[in-house]
Short mmCIF file of C-alpha atoms and ligand atoms in Angstrom, two decimals:
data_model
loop_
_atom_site.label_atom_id
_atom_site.label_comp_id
_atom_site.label_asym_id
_atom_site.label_seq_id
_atom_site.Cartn_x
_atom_site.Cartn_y
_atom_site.Cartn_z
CA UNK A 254 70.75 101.56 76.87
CA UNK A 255 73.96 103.02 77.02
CA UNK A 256 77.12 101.05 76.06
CA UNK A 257 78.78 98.54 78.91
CA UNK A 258 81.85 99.78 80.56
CA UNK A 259 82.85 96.37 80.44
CA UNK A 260 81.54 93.58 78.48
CA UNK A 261 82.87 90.09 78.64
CA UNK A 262 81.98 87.86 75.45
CA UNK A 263 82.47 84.02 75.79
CA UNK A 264 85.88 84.30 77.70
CA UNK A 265 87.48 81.22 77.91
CA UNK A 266 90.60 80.15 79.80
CA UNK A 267 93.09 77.54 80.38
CA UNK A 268 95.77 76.05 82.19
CA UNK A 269 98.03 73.53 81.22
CA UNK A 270 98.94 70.80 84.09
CA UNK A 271 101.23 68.11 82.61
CA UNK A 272 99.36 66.45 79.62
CA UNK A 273 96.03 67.74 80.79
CA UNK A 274 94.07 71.31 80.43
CA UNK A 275 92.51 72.76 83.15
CA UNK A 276 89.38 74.51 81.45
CA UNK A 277 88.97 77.24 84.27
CA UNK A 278 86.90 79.68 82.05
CA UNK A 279 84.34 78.60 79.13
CA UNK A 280 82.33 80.73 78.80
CA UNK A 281 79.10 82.46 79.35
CA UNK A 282 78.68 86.78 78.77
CA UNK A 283 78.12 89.88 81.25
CA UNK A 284 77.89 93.09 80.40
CA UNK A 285 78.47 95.71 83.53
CA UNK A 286 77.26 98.88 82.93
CA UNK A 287 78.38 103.00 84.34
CA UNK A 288 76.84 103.83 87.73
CA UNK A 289 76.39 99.27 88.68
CA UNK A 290 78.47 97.38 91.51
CA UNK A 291 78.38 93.96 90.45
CA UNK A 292 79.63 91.10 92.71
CA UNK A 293 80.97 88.28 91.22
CA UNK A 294 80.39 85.39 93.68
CA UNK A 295 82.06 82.34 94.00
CA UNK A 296 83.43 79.56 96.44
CA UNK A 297 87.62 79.70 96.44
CA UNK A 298 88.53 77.99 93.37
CA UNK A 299 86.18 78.65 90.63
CA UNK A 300 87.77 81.42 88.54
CA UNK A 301 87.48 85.03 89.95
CA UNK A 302 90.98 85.84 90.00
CA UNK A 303 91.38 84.34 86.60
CA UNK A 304 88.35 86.76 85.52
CA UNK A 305 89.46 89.66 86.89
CA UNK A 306 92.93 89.47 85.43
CA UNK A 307 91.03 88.95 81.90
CA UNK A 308 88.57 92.11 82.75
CA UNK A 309 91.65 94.01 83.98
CA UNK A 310 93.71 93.21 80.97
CA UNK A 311 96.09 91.96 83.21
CA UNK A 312 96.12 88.17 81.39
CA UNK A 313 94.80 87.26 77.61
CA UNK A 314 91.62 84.88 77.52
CA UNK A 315 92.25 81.67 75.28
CA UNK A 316 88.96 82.82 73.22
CA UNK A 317 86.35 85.02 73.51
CA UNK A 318 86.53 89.02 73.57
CA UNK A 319 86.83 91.52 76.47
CA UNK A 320 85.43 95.20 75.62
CA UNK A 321 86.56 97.57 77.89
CA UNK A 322 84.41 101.09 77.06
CA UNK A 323 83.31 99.32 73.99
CA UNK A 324 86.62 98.36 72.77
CA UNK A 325 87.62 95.05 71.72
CA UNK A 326 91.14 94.37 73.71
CA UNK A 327 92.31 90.89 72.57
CA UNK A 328 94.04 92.24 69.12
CA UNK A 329 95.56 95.15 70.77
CA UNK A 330 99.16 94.59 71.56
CA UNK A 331 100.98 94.93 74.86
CA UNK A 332 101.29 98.49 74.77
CA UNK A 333 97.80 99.37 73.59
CA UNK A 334 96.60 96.90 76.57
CA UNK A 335 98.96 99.13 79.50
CA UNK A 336 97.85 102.37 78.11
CA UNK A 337 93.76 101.51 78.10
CA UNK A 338 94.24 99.66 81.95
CA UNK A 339 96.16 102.82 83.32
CA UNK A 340 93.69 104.76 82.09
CA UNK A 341 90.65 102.86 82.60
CA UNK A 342 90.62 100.50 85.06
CA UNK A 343 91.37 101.07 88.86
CA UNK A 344 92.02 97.45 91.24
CA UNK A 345 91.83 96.60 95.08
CA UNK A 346 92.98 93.63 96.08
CA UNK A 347 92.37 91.65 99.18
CA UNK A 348 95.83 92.94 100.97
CA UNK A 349 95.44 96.81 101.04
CA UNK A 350 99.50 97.23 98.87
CA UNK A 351 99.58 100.74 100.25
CA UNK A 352 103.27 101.77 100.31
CA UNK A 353 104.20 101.81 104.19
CA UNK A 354 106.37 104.83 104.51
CA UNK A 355 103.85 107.33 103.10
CA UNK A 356 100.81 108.56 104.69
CA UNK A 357 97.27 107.56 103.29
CA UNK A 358 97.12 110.76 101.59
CA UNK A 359 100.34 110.40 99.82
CA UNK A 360 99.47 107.16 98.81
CA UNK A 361 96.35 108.72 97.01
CA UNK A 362 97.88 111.78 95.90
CA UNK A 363 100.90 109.57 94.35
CA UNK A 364 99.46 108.12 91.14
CA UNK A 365 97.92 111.55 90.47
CA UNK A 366 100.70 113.45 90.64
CA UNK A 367 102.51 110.40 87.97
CA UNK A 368 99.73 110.73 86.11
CA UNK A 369 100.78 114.72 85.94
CA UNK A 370 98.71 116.66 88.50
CA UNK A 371 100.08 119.17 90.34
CA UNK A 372 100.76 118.72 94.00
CA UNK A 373 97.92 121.34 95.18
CA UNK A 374 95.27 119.33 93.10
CA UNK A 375 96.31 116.05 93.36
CA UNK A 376 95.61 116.81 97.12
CA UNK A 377 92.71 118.56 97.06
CA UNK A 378 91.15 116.14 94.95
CA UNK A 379 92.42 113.08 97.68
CA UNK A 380 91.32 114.49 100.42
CA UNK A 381 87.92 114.57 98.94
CA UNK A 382 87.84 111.09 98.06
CA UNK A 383 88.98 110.43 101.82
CA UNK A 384 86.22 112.10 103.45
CA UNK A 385 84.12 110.52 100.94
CA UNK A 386 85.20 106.84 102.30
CA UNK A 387 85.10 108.20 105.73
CA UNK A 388 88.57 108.48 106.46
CA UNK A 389 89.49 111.90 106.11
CA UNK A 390 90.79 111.58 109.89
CA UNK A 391 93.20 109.35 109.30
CA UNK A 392 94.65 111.56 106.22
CA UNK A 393 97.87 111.68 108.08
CA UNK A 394 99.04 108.63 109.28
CA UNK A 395 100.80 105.73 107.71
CA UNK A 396 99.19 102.30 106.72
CA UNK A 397 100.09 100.32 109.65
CA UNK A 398 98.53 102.85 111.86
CA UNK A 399 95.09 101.78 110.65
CA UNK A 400 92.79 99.51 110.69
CA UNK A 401 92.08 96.98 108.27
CA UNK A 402 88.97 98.48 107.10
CA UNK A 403 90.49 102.19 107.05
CA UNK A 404 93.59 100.63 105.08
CA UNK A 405 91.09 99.11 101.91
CA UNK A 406 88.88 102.33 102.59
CA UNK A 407 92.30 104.11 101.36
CA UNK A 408 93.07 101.67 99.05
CA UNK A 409 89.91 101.98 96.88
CA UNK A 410 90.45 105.68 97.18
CA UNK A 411 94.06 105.42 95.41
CA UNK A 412 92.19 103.29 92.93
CA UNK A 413 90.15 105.45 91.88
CA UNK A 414 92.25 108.84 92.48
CA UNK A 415 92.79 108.81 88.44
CA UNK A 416 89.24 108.37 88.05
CA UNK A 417 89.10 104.99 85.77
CA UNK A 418 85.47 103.89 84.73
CA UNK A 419 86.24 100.22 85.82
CA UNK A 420 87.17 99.64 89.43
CA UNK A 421 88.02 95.24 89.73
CA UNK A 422 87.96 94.24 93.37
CA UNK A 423 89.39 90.76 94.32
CA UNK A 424 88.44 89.66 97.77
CA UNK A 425 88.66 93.33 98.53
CA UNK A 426 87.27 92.57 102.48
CA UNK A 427 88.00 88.84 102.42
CA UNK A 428 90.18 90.05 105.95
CA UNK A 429 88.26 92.07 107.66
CA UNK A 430 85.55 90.82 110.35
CA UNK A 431 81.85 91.12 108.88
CA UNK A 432 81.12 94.06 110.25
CA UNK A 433 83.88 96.04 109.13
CA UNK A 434 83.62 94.19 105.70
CA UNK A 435 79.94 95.63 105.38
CA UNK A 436 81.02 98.81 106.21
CA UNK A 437 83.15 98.69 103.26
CA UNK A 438 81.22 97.44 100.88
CA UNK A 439 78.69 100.12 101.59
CA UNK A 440 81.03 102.78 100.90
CA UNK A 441 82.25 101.17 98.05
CA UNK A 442 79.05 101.13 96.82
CA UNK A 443 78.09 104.94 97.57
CA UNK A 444 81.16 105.73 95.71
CA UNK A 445 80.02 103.53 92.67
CA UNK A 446 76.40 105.25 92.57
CA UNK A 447 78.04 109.05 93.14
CA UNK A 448 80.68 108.26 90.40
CA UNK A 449 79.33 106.40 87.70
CA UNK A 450 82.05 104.81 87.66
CA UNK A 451 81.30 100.56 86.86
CA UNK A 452 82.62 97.85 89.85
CA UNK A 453 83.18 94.20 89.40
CA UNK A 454 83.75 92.79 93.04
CA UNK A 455 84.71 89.06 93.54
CA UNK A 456 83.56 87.61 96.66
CA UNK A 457 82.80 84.08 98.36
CA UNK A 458 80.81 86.11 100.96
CA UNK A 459 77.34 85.13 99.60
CA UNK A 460 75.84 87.77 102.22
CA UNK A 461 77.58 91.12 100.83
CA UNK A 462 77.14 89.62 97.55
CA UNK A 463 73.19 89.66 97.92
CA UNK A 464 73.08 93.48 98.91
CA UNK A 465 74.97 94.53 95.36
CA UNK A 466 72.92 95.74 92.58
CA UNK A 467 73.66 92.83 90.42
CA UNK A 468 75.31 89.22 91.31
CA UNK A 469 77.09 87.01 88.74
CA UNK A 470 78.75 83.49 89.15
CA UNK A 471 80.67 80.84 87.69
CA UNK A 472 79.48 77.25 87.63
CA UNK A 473 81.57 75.21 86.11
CA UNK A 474 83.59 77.75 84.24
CA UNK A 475 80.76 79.26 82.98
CA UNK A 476 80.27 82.76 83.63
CA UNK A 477 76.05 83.13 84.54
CA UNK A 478 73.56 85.45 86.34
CA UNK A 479 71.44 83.76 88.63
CA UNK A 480 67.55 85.13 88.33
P1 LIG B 281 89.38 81.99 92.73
O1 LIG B 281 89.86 83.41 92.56
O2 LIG B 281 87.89 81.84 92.48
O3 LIG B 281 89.78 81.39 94.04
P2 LIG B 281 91.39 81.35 90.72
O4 LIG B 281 91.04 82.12 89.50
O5 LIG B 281 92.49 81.85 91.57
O6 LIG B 281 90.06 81.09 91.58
O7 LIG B 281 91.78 79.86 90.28
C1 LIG B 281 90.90 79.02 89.52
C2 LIG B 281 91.59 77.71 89.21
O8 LIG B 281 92.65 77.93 88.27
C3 LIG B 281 92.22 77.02 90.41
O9 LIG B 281 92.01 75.62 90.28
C4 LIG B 281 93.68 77.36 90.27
O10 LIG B 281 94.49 76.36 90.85
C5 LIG B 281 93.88 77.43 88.78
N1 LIG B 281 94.94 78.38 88.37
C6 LIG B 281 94.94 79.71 88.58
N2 LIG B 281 96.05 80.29 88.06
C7 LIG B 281 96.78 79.28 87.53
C8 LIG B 281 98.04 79.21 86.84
N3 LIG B 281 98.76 80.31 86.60
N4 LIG B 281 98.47 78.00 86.43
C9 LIG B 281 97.73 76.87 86.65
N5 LIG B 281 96.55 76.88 87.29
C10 LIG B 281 96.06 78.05 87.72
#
């Protein structure tokens, strides 16, 4: 088998509170592989931001490793981190964060064109991904002129529009009604299996978590795949 995109190795983490340590993370290994939505499922509480900010490079783990595309990240310095996650690594979070005086397709288009696309590409290429996530329609008009589900439809297509290999999702339809939330997560996961790209999606929504290809915890800070 082919090398993870992103392989977590025994990541612990910490907080301090007063004179005690909060162990949030201990351990426990994943490995999430090109082509795989993974949902990482857990009640409110248990760790998934924590983990996500580790996988997205966004935080340092306490011990353990992160690989991202089968490179250790934890000895890299600060500027070795920022380069890998711009390149790499796409997030949604659970509030859309699409700028609200631009329409959806400039908010796709945008980190293309800093990334050094020309204008003609940049949209040709965002458009695509729009009509892919079913919201070509709506190309035009501004954030608050959609609906929830259109808005995080939009928002995983700007976080992808530089075509990382990792996509991290926090609570990505933890606002939407169930309905719409499905509807999301099944064109998340179209995108996943056309792209090859690799999604980690943190949910306490047991239900959508059960339709991904693979499910992960944490109990206890420990980071385990249910059989
Ligand atoms: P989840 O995303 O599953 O709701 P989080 O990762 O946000 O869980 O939080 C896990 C635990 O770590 C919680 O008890 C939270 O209060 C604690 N925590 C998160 N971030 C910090 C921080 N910066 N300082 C102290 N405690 C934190």
């Amino acid at each position: 088998m082919s090398q993870p995109v992103l392989q977590l190795q025994n990541v612990e983490r910490r907080y301090q509170q007063g004179v005690t340590a909060l162990s949030v993370l201990r351990g426990g290994s994943f490995g999430l592989f090109a082509g795989q939505s993974v949902a990482l499922a857990a009640p409110s509480g248990a760790g998934k931001s924590t983990l996500l900010h580790i996988a997205g490079l966004l935080e340092r783990p306490d011990g353990g490793e992160v690989y991202v595309d089968g490179k250790p990240t934890t000895g890299m310095n600060d500027d070795a981190r920022t380069a890998l996650r711009r390149h790499s690594i796409g997030f949604v979070y659970q509030f859309h964060h699409l700028l609200p005086e631009f329409s959806a397709l400039e908010n796709v288009m945008l980190p293309q064109m800093i990334a050094g696309l020309s204008r003609h590409e940049a949209r040709r290429r965002s458009m695509d991904l729009l009509a892919y996530l079913g919201v070509a329609a709506r190309a035009k008009h501004r954030p608050a002129e959609l609906s929830g589900g259109e808005q995080q439809r939009v928002a995983i297509a700007r976080a992808v529009a530089n075509s990382p290999v990792l996509l991290l999702a926090d609570e990505p339809t933890g606002n939407l009604d169930p309905k719409t939330a499905e509807h999301v997560f099944e064109a998340l996961e179209r995108l996943v299996k056309a792209t090859g790209l690799a999604a980690l999606v943190a949910t306490h929504n047991e239900g959508l978590a059960c339709r991904m290809t693979r499910r992960v915890t944490l109990k206890d800070g420990w980071l385990i795949e249910p059989t």
